[in-house]
Phi, psi and omega in degrees: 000138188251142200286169170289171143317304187235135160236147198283016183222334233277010157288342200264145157220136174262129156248111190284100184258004178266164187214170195358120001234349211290292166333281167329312177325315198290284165340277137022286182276347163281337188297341195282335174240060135113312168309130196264112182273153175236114180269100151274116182262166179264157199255022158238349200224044172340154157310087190327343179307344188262003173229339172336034185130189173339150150241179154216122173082007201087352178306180115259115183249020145286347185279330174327310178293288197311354211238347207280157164083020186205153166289161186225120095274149220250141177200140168271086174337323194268358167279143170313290190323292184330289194320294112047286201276300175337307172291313183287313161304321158333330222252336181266345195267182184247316190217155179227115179265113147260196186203034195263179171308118205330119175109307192319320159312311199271326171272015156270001210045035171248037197260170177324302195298310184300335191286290174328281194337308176310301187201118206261332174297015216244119168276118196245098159269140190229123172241104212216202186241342207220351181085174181279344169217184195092208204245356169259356164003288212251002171295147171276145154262141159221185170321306172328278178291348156305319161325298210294296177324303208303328210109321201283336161309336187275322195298325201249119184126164173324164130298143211093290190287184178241167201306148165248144198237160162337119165301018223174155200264093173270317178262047148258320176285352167284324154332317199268341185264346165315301192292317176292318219278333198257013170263330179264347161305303177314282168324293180336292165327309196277359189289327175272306195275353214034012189265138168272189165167191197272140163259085178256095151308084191236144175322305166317321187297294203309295187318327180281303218293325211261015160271030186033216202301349173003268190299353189264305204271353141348286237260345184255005191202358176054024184253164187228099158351097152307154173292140172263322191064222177292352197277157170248149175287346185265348191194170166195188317308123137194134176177163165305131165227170184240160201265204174288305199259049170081322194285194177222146177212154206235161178207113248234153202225017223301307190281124174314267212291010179270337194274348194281277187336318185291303204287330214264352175269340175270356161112358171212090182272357178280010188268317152335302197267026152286181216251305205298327253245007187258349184205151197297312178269350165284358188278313186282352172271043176221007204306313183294319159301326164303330190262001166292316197274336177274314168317287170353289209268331167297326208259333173287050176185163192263151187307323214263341166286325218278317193271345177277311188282353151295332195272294173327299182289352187059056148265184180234130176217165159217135185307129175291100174264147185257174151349294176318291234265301166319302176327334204254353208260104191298312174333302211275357201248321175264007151280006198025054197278344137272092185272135177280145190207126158341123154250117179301316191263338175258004203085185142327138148192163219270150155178171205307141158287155182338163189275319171249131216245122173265147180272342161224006168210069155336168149273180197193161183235114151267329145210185151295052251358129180264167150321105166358114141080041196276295200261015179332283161348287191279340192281348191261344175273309151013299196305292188139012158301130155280157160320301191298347186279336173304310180298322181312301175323283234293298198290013180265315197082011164301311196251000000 
């Protein structure tokens, strides 16, 4: 995507001072529109995101994603100099993200009271597994566990079976879009008050809100969601079948006549006129017969017959996809929601596109995760740093 002229954030400067995973994200999506984030690391203790999963070459090609759209310099917080330096960029910047343990800022002297000070206009997001106060505050968090808490780990998996929890870090990235919304929600504010303030962000919250009514159907019905497996308690036919020629398709039922149309194409339109077949949930306590009679009718045809004569009936199905198969996906191919972006050290390469698309000031990837501490040098002569003072950090071991 090629950037604008004007971009909707490109006023804003950020200091990403956080690491896995939730935070950097966040940072991550103001830089795609536009906002100049500076990711500061420590110069013996990267963002473990750079070693995280695949490398290629020694590469880490999750930093790639997570690193893109940002400056890279290295600073030790916990050094006079670092703190020192930590302020004066604080005092040019609009936001500030961390993520270390509640009190860890405020005993280096970098906590709010010291940051306001600096720059009273200035938004401090703290991103953390437990929030800034209770009795779990000072717990180390991770996504993981906000999985397991939240509920969402009880939900997911067979009946029967045990709680599963995510291949892939979802509540640190439901977090992370939480954490953009409430920073700019925050920026909103000082455009009135002309005041920054603490954004405090734990993990554990976002992920219970986007598990819906949960605690409303608790707290009035004492009911407790049970594991389902693919089946839902609210509709039915919905679930995975497998096709002739081996593959999966998931096939989803929510709106009454898409359930009518599934029943009158598979071949049992007498299903329709039963009395339960009239509501989403009298549909799912009958889910073993529907998914016999759709299962049926599916596992005889190959996915590419199973999904053209769904689209004919106007049902709603979708191919059960691996990577390959996104890649490969003509939609995904004209929404470019995966995109090529220039790498000095890897080539091309491929990776997910802005999360959204505007229609007159886009976001843009302008690159890619840079190299440990790469820009250090310039974000600090900017500062209004000389060389011998760059050099002084150094021989500090601040930087």
């Amino acid at each position: 995507m090629t950037p604008t002229a004007h971009t909707p954030l490109q006023h804003l400067r950020v200091l990403d001072l956080a690491t896995l995973f939730a935070g950097p994200l966040a940072a991550t999506m103001l830089g795609d529109f536009g906002a100049e984030v500076i990711k500061v690391e420590h110069p013996d203790r990267p963002d473990p995101s750079r070693g995280h999963g695949p490398t290629k070459d020694g590469i880490g090609l999750w930093w790639k994603l997570l690193g893109r759209n940002k400056r890279a310099i290295t600073l030790d917080l916990s050094a006079p100099g670092g703190r020192d330096t930590l302020l004066a960029l604080a005092a040019t910047a609009d936001v500030v993200i961390e993520n270390f343990r509640p009190g860890t800022l405020e005993k280096w002297g970098l906590g709010w009271a010291e940051l306001s000070r600096a720059n009273p206009r200035l938004v401090l997001a703290r991103v953390t597994g437990f929030g800034q106060f209770g009795p779990y505050a000072h717990r180390p968090g991770f996504g993981t566990l906000a999985e397991a808490m939240s509920g969402f780990a009880a939900l997911t998996g067979e009946p029967g079976g045990p709680p599963t929890l995510p291949p892939f870090g979802l509540a640190d990235s439901i977090a992370a879009l939480a954490t953009s919304y409430a920073v700019l929600t925050a920026l909103a504010a000082r455009a009135v008050t002309g005041r920054g303030q603490v954004v405090d962000m734990a993990i554990i919250e976002p992920i219970l809100t986007v598990l819906g009514p949960q605690p409303l159907w608790y707290d009035q019905l004492g009911y407790v969601q049970p594991r389902t497996g693919n089946r839902s308690r609210n509709n039915a036919p919905r679930n995975t079948y497998r096709t002739a020629d081996g593959a999966w398709v998931a096939v989803s039922t929510s709106a009454q006549s898409i359930a009518e149309r599934v029943l009158r194409l598979v071949g049992r339109p007498e299903l329709i006129d039963e009395p339960w077949f009239a509501t989403g949930t009298g549909r799912a306590e009958h889910a073993d017969e529907l998914d016999e009679a759709v299962g049926g009718w599916i596992a005889r045809r190959t996915r590419a017959e199973a999904l053209a004569a769904f689209e004919k009936a106007e049902a709603a199905i979708a191919p059960v996809y691996d990577i390959r198969d996104v890649l490969d996906d003509p939609q995904y191919r004209a929404l470019d929601t995966v995109t090529e972006v220039p790498d000095p050290e890897l080539g091309t390469i491929r990776m997910q596109n802005v999360l959204f698309r505007l229609s007159e000031t886009p976001g843009a990837i302008r690159w890619a995760g840079r190299p440990h501490g790469a820009d250090t040098d310039e974000v600090l002569t900017e500062l209004g740093l000389t060389a011998a003072d760059i050099a002084g950090l150094r021989a500090q071991g601040a930087l």
